[in-house]
Structures are given as C-alpha cells and as structure tokens.
Amino acid sequence: MSTQTTSPHAEPYAIEQELRRVQALLKLEQQEDLEQFKLKNAKATVQERQKRGLTWYPVTITKEDVGFGGKVVLELERPAGQQGLHLFQVGKNAALFGNIPGRSATDRPTLSGVITSVRRNKLLLSTAKEDLPDWVLEGGKLGIDLTFDEVSYREMDYALGKVMGAYGDRLADLRDILLGAKPARFRQEKADDLFYPSPLNESQLAAVRHVQAAQDVAIIHGPPGTGKTTTLVQAILETIRRERRVLVCAPSNTAVDLLTEKLAERGVNVIRMGNPSRVSDLLLEHTLDAQVMAHKRYGELRSMRLTAEQYREEAGKHTKHFGWEEREQRRHLKEEARALHQEADGLERYITEDLLDQVQVITCTLVGASNRNIRHLTYETVFIDEAAQALEPGCWIPIAKAGRVVLAGDHQQLPPTVKSEKAGALRETLFEKAIKRQPEASRMLEVQYRMHEQIMQFSSEQFYEGRLVAAPTVAHAGLDAYDIRFAPDLPVEFLDTAGFGFQEITIPESRSTANPEEADLLLKRLAQLLEPYDQADHETDPLSIGVIAPYRAQINYLKDAVEENDELSGLLLHRQLSVGTVDSFQGQERDIIAISLTRSNSHGEIGFLSDIRRMNVGMTRARKKLLLVGDSSTLGAHPFYKAFLDYVERVGGYRTAWELQD
C-alpha cells in the first residue's frame, strides 16, 4: 500500500511527482518482464513453448499478400489437431522462424511482424519486408513465436506522458480529480432518472443513478457476489440512451468478452475490438472482422482483393525466358496489383469508419483502446471494469479519450500482477487511489448473491465495514439445503492442527513450502464430508469443489494426492473438483472451497498468508461450505487470522484435528 494519499487539495507539483514515480516503476517492471521472458524462453523447447501458448508449430503459409506500404502479409495455418489455448492476439509482436535442417535453435532465422488477425487455426502476420527471405522457401518446417510484448509498455508509457503534459484541457481535469487535487462534481440524482426496467436491488440502482449523476468520475465498488457486472451493464444501457457512443474496457480479454456478450444479449449494437479469448458464436459475430464481412460493400472489397491477387500471381509467372517485354509486363501487373490493394485498403477504411460511426458501444482491453482503427476516437464516457486489477498506466490509455470515467472493481480483492519486486508499489491501482481520495464518488453494492451468510460475514466485517447482506436466496443455503443428507453441517469450519506436529517443509529448488500431513488431513476431511453425496441424484446440479493452497509445492502435492484418493479422483475426472492457487479461482465460485493454509512453524512465520486480500478472495469463492485447515499457533500471531479464529469460535465452526482422528 502506498503511504502517499494526496489530500483533496493536492498541489499540481505533487501529482506530477507521483506520475513520474509511476513512470519510473513501469520502466523497472518492463525490464524485469523482459528478463523473465528471455530466461523462460532461452531454454524452452518448441514443445514447451507450444504448451505455454507462445508458439504454433508447424505452420504452413496458406496465402501471401501485400499490405500497407507494399509489405508482405502472410496467412499462416496450424494443423487442425492443435486446437489448444494460445496467447496469440491482434496487435502482438510475433516472429516466423525456420527449423532448417543442420542449424541449431539459436541459429534459426526469423522474420518479425505484427499479428493483424486471428481466427481459430489461422492468423495473419504483417511483416516489415517487401519480399520474403529465401529460407522461407527452402522447405524446412516453419513455426511462429510470440515475441516480447513491447506494444503494451509503449502505449502505457505514451499515455502517462500525455497525462503528465496535459494542461487546461479535459484530460488535465480528469487527472486532477482522479488523483484528488479537485473535487468530483455531481448533478442532482433523481429517482425517476432510469429508463430501463430492471430487477436490480436498491444498492445496485443507487450505483446506476450515481453513474448518471456523475459529471467527472463515478466508482462502482463491487464486493464478491454483489452483481457488479449486472450493475455495470445496466449503467451502460442508461448511458447510451443519452450518448452517441461509449467505450467499455477491462484489463483482461476474459472480462471484455463477458461484457460484450452481456451487452449483445441486451440488444446493444456493440463491436469487440481485438481477439476474443472465448470463441462463442455470439462474440465472433460482434468482432470488427465479422462486422466488416457483413457490411453491404464487403462484396466489392473482396472482388478488388481477388483481382489484385490474380494480377500478382500472373506477375509471378513471368520469371522464365525473361526479356524486356516480360519485365515490362511483370512491372505493369505488379503496379496494377498494388493500386488495387491500395483502393481496397481505402474501401476497408471507409467500411470500418461507417461501422464505428453507427456503433453504440466499443469494447476492448485497456491497451486495445489504442488500436489503429479507433485511435482517433473520443468518447463522452469511458467505462473500465476490473479497474482494481489494472495497472494505473494501462487505465490512462482509455481515460485520455474520455469526457468522464466510470471505474468498477473491488480493491479488497487481488491487485494486478507485478513481476518486479522493486516496482511493487505499482500494485496500488488508480481505482484504489481514486476511492481513497474521492470517497464521495463511490457507491458500494451491498447485497451478495453467492454465499451462505456465515461464509460472507467474516469478510464483510474485515473488508467492507460490516455492510454486506446475504440475499434471502443464499443466506441459509448450506450443503444441507442442497441435500438433506448433509445435515447437520457447518457452513464455515476450521480444522486446527496445533500440537499435531505437522511441520511445514521448504522445497529448496523452488523456495516454495509444503505441508504433506496437513494436505492429507484436508483431503481426509473432504472425503468424509462428501460421503453422503450421491452424484446420481444430482446429475443436473452436480457439486463443484475447489481446493486452494497458497504455495505451488503444496498444490503439486495436493494434485497428486487427489489422483490417488479413491473417493476424490472421480470428481477430478468429471471436472467437479479443481486444485489451484487463489489467483486461478479469481472471478469464479464453487459450492465447496477447501483451503490448506500450509504454514506451521515455531516462530509464527506466515509469508504469503499475510496478503489478506488474497485470503479474502480465497474465502469468498465458497457458496455453501468453507473448510480451512491450519495451525492456530502459527497463524494466531497475525491480527487477521486471530480475528478469524475468534470468528469460527463464535459461529461454532472451530474443531481440532484430534476430533477427526477419534
């Protein structure tokens, strides 16, 4: 957490210093990211890179085209059987490589470019060359690698520069308001201000009205399970009634996809910029590519491109018996092809402009807001979802194009990932700064629809001033409400291993920690808990279970132990049970969450566990049952875990491991 909380009347100089510091931290993060990228990939085989989603191999060139400025554009295809997930997306840097017989991996030739389109097993690579190098045609196997993502850092740095240099304009106003130097302004809220009928609760409706009243910035604070996305979609619907076009962003493709789908389901004319990570038909039909293909003038564009391609192929035939006449003919055909390509590019730009002129909502990632097709656009309102998980420099990219800003998120859940220890202060997001410095700009959603009230209550007291309320549909919905055979059951249960001698062990190679005996105890209790469960009776609503640990070594042990456990391995097979870190469950929920706290030592060292926001996320993934196993003598020295131990005593959820042994 930063100690720097600019007062509501911060000096412009203090804000400039703060932004300079953020820029310096971003540079450190870029250097560390590049070092880690180099380190990871220097030793990795093609197969390992494929597994990580960084490589397609082998690929074939299915089409060669001429793009802007006469540069070669290649269409590459991977075998249909390789449909695994990957990280390729529009705007990313990539390099075609040749696996040439007799050459080592470090000596392989490459051709750099930028990805301009991705469709299932095909992608377009726009290169910086006017002719293909010979090795591409030599017959060795080809592959394509993602290279280091300079683009995101460049755009973030450029946006920060713009924000620091803004003077006397709207961006300068928004900067000063978001960072606390000027008060945020609001119009009078009206109860009848909302047009769309909706099933929203009172705190959600208050948040939507607040967005309508905001003249500069509005913040929707959405704790776990409170319907933040539903509220945000409603606020967007109300906004596009009054405004011609809005921009909706989020730091991750998954969050952008979800918002695009929800808006499309409500009948909004929405265009998704960039490459969706979920390949649903509804999403694909809202991508810019699909919209261009559905445009009334697309037939004209296609015919131009086909004719240009024919001319280029014809020119390629004039390579044998080369005389002056043939050379002239070839030159003429190439010129015709180039002219047609330019005309086609112009028509494509016209179609794109026409589509963007009529659209109500554009959705994209934060960096996607600088996509060349929309770079020049400005918006009355920009919405940023998951803003508490976004790096501050990333948020400034869309804000630089905004008249006002709506931020949605929860700063009591996971912060953005920062790889450099020196740049750790980057974890303090713009959302967190704004909610502290402009508290009146925020509205918190107070009714949660996910978990039993006993699972919710501790989180509510620790992080949300005790303001959360469980909706009647979930307040008493424990495992016994799901199936009476589970009765009597405790919605929150802590199994204490103190005095059992379950000592943690450190794995030196990975500097990670494991506690095998604690893991075995957790799985024993989980199997015992599930004894009454008959899957045949719940085919339409099977139980979902998440097993969480804070350390990679403990997760690896748990995964192996689950596979060897007769009662639990079947659930793993049917994807009802998954094991992972808190991060892997962010944004998800399960009927049962079982957490191994892992740490057990004589000097009260708890390491990672002191990141209590991470624990907040872990605990609030549970709908019907939260089971934790840990050593109270190690945990109890920390105020958060001391409060949790008091809480489980209060709700009758405390048990010692001795009880399980009896």
CSV table of N, CA and C in Angstrom, one decimal, residues 116-169:
chain,number,residue,atom,x,y,z
A,116,THR,N,-2.2,-9.3,-37.3
A,116,THR,CA,-3.3,-8.4,-37.6
A,116,THR,C,-4.7,-9.1,-37.6
A,117,SER,N,-4.7,-10.4,-37.5
A,117,SER,CA,-5.9,-11.2,-37.4
A,117,SER,C,-5.7,-12.6,-36.9
A,118,VAL,N,-6.6,-13.1,-36.0
A,118,VAL,CA,-6.5,-14.4,-35.5
A,118,VAL,C,-7.9,-15.1,-35.7
A,119,ARG,N,-8.0,-16.2,-36.4
A,119,ARG,CA,-9.2,-17.0,-36.4
A,119,ARG,C,-9.0,-18.4,-36.2
A,120,ARG,N,-9.3,-18.9,-35.1
A,120,ARG,CA,-9.1,-20.4,-34.7
A,120,ARG,C,-7.8,-20.9,-35.1
A,121,ASN,N,-7.6,-21.5,-36.2
A,121,ASN,CA,-6.3,-22.1,-36.6
A,121,ASN,C,-5.5,-21.3,-37.6
A,122,LYS,N,-6.0,-20.1,-37.9
A,122,LYS,CA,-5.3,-19.2,-38.9
A,122,LYS,C,-4.9,-17.9,-38.3
A,123,LEU,N,-3.8,-17.3,-38.7
A,123,LEU,CA,-3.6,-15.9,-38.3
A,123,LEU,C,-2.9,-15.2,-39.5
A,124,LEU,N,-3.0,-13.9,-39.4
A,124,LEU,CA,-2.3,-13.0,-40.4
A,124,LEU,C,-1.1,-12.3,-39.7
A,125,LEU,N,0.1,-12.5,-40.3
A,125,LEU,CA,1.3,-11.8,-39.8
A,125,LEU,C,1.7,-10.7,-40.8
A,126,SER,N,1.7,-9.5,-40.4
A,126,SER,CA,2.1,-8.4,-41.2
A,126,SER,C,3.5,-8.1,-41.0
A,127,THR,N,4.4,-8.3,-42.0
A,127,THR,CA,5.8,-8.2,-41.8
A,127,THR,C,6.3,-6.8,-42.2
A,128,ALA,N,7.6,-6.6,-41.9
A,128,ALA,CA,8.2,-5.3,-42.3
A,128,ALA,C,9.0,-5.4,-43.6
A,129,LYS,N,8.9,-6.5,-44.3
A,129,LYS,CA,9.7,-6.7,-45.5
A,129,LYS,C,8.8,-6.6,-46.8
A,130,GLU,N,9.4,-6.3,-47.9
A,130,GLU,CA,8.7,-6.2,-49.2
A,130,GLU,C,8.8,-7.5,-49.9
A,131,ASP,N,9.8,-8.3,-49.6
A,131,ASP,CA,10.0,-9.7,-50.2
A,131,ASP,C,10.3,-10.7,-49.1
A,132,LEU,N,9.9,-11.9,-49.4
A,132,LEU,CA,10.2,-13.0,-48.4
A,132,LEU,C,11.6,-13.4,-48.5
A,133,PRO,N,12.3,-13.7,-47.3
A,133,PRO,CA,13.7,-14.2,-47.4
A,133,PRO,C,13.7,-15.6,-48.0
A,134,ASP,N,14.9,-16.0,-48.5
A,134,ASP,CA,15.0,-17.3,-49.2
A,134,ASP,C,14.7,-18.4,-48.2
A,135,TRP,N,15.1,-18.4,-47.0
A,135,TRP,CA,14.9,-19.5,-46.1
A,135,TRP,C,13.4,-19.9,-45.9
A,136,VAL,N,12.5,-19.0,-46.1
A,136,VAL,CA,11.1,-19.3,-46.0
A,136,VAL,C,10.7,-20.3,-47.1
A,137,LEU,N,11.4,-20.2,-48.2
A,137,LEU,CA,11.0,-21.1,-49.4
A,137,LEU,C,11.9,-22.3,-49.5
A,138,GLU,N,12.9,-22.5,-48.5
A,138,GLU,CA,13.8,-23.6,-48.6
A,138,GLU,C,13.3,-24.9,-48.2
A,139,GLY,N,12.1,-25.0,-47.7
A,139,GLY,CA,11.5,-26.3,-47.5
A,139,GLY,C,11.6,-26.8,-46.0
A,140,GLY,N,12.3,-26.1,-45.1
A,140,GLY,CA,12.3,-26.5,-43.7
A,140,GLY,C,11.0,-26.2,-43.1
A,141,LYS,N,10.8,-26.8,-41.9
A,141,LYS,CA,9.5,-26.6,-41.2
A,141,LYS,C,9.5,-25.2,-40.7
A,142,LEU,N,8.3,-24.6,-40.7
A,142,LEU,CA,8.1,-23.2,-40.2
A,142,LEU,C,7.3,-23.2,-38.9
A,143,GLY,N,7.5,-22.2,-38.1
A,143,GLY,CA,6.7,-22.1,-36.9
A,143,GLY,C,6.6,-20.6,-36.6
A,144,ILE,N,5.7,-20.2,-35.6
A,144,ILE,CA,5.6,-18.8,-35.3
A,144,ILE,C,5.6,-18.6,-33.8
A,145,ASP,N,6.5,-17.7,-33.3
A,145,ASP,CA,6.7,-17.5,-31.9
A,145,ASP,C,6.1,-16.1,-31.5
A,146,LEU,N,5.4,-16.0,-30.4
A,146,LEU,CA,5.2,-14.6,-29.8
A,146,LEU,C,6.5,-14.1,-29.3
A,147,THR,N,6.7,-12.8,-29.6
A,147,THR,CA,8.0,-12.2,-29.1
A,147,THR,C,7.6,-11.3,-27.9
A,148,PHE,N,8.5,-10.7,-27.3
A,148,PHE,CA,8.2,-9.8,-26.1
A,148,PHE,C,7.2,-8.7,-26.4
A,149,ASP,N,6.3,-8.5,-25.5
A,149,ASP,CA,5.2,-7.5,-25.8
A,149,ASP,C,5.6,-6.1,-25.4
A,150,GLU,N,6.4,-5.5,-26.4
A,150,GLU,CA,6.8,-4.1,-26.2
A,150,GLU,C,5.6,-3.2,-26.3
A,151,VAL,N,4.6,-3.6,-27.1
A,151,VAL,CA,3.5,-2.7,-27.5
A,151,VAL,C,2.7,-2.1,-26.3
A,152,SER,N,2.4,-3.1,-25.3
A,152,SER,CA,1.7,-2.6,-24.1
A,152,SER,C,2.4,-1.6,-23.3
A,153,TYR,N,3.7,-1.9,-23.1
A,153,TYR,CA,4.6,-0.9,-22.4
A,153,TYR,C,4.7,0.4,-23.1
A,154,ARG,N,4.8,0.3,-24.4
A,154,ARG,CA,5.0,1.6,-25.2
A,154,ARG,C,3.7,2.4,-25.1
A,155,GLU,N,2.6,1.8,-25.2
A,155,GLU,CA,1.3,2.5,-25.1
A,155,GLU,C,1.1,3.1,-23.7
A,156,MET,N,1.4,2.3,-22.7
A,156,MET,CA,1.2,2.8,-21.3
A,156,MET,C,2.2,4.0,-21.0
A,157,ASP,N,3.4,3.9,-21.5
A,157,ASP,CA,4.3,5.0,-21.3
A,157,ASP,C,3.9,6.3,-22.0
A,158,TYR,N,3.4,6.1,-23.3
A,158,TYR,CA,2.9,7.2,-24.1
A,158,TYR,C,1.7,7.9,-23.4
A,159,ALA,N,0.8,7.0,-22.8
A,159,ALA,CA,-0.4,7.6,-22.1
A,159,ALA,C,0.0,8.4,-20.9
A,160,LEU,N,1.0,7.9,-20.1
A,160,LEU,CA,1.5,8.6,-18.9
A,160,LEU,C,2.1,9.9,-19.3
A,161,GLY,N,2.8,9.9,-20.4
A,161,GLY,CA,3.4,11.2,-20.9
A,161,GLY,C,2.4,12.2,-21.2
A,162,LYS,N,1.3,11.7,-21.9
A,162,LYS,CA,0.2,12.6,-22.3
A,162,LYS,C,-0.5,13.2,-21.0
A,163,VAL,N,-0.7,12.3,-20.0
A,163,VAL,CA,-1.4,12.7,-18.8
A,163,VAL,C,-0.5,13.8,-18.0
A,164,MET,N,0.8,13.5,-18.0
A,164,MET,CA,1.7,14.5,-17.3
A,164,MET,C,1.7,15.8,-18.0
A,165,GLY,N,1.6,15.8,-19.4
A,165,GLY,CA,1.8,17.0,-20.1
A,165,GLY,C,0.4,17.8,-20.3
A,166,ALA,N,-0.7,17.2,-19.9
A,166,ALA,CA,-2.0,17.8,-20.1
A,166,ALA,C,-2.1,19.1,-19.3
A,167,TYR,N,-2.6,20.1,-19.9
A,167,TYR,CA,-2.7,21.4,-19.3
A,167,TYR,C,-4.0,22.1,-19.8
A,168,GLY,N,-4.9,22.5,-18.9
A,168,GLY,CA,-6.0,23.3,-19.3
A,168,GLY,C,-7.0,22.6,-20.2
A,169,ASP,N,-7.0,21.3,-20.3
A,169,ASP,CA,-7.9,20.5,-21.1
A,169,ASP,C,-8.7,19.5,-20.2
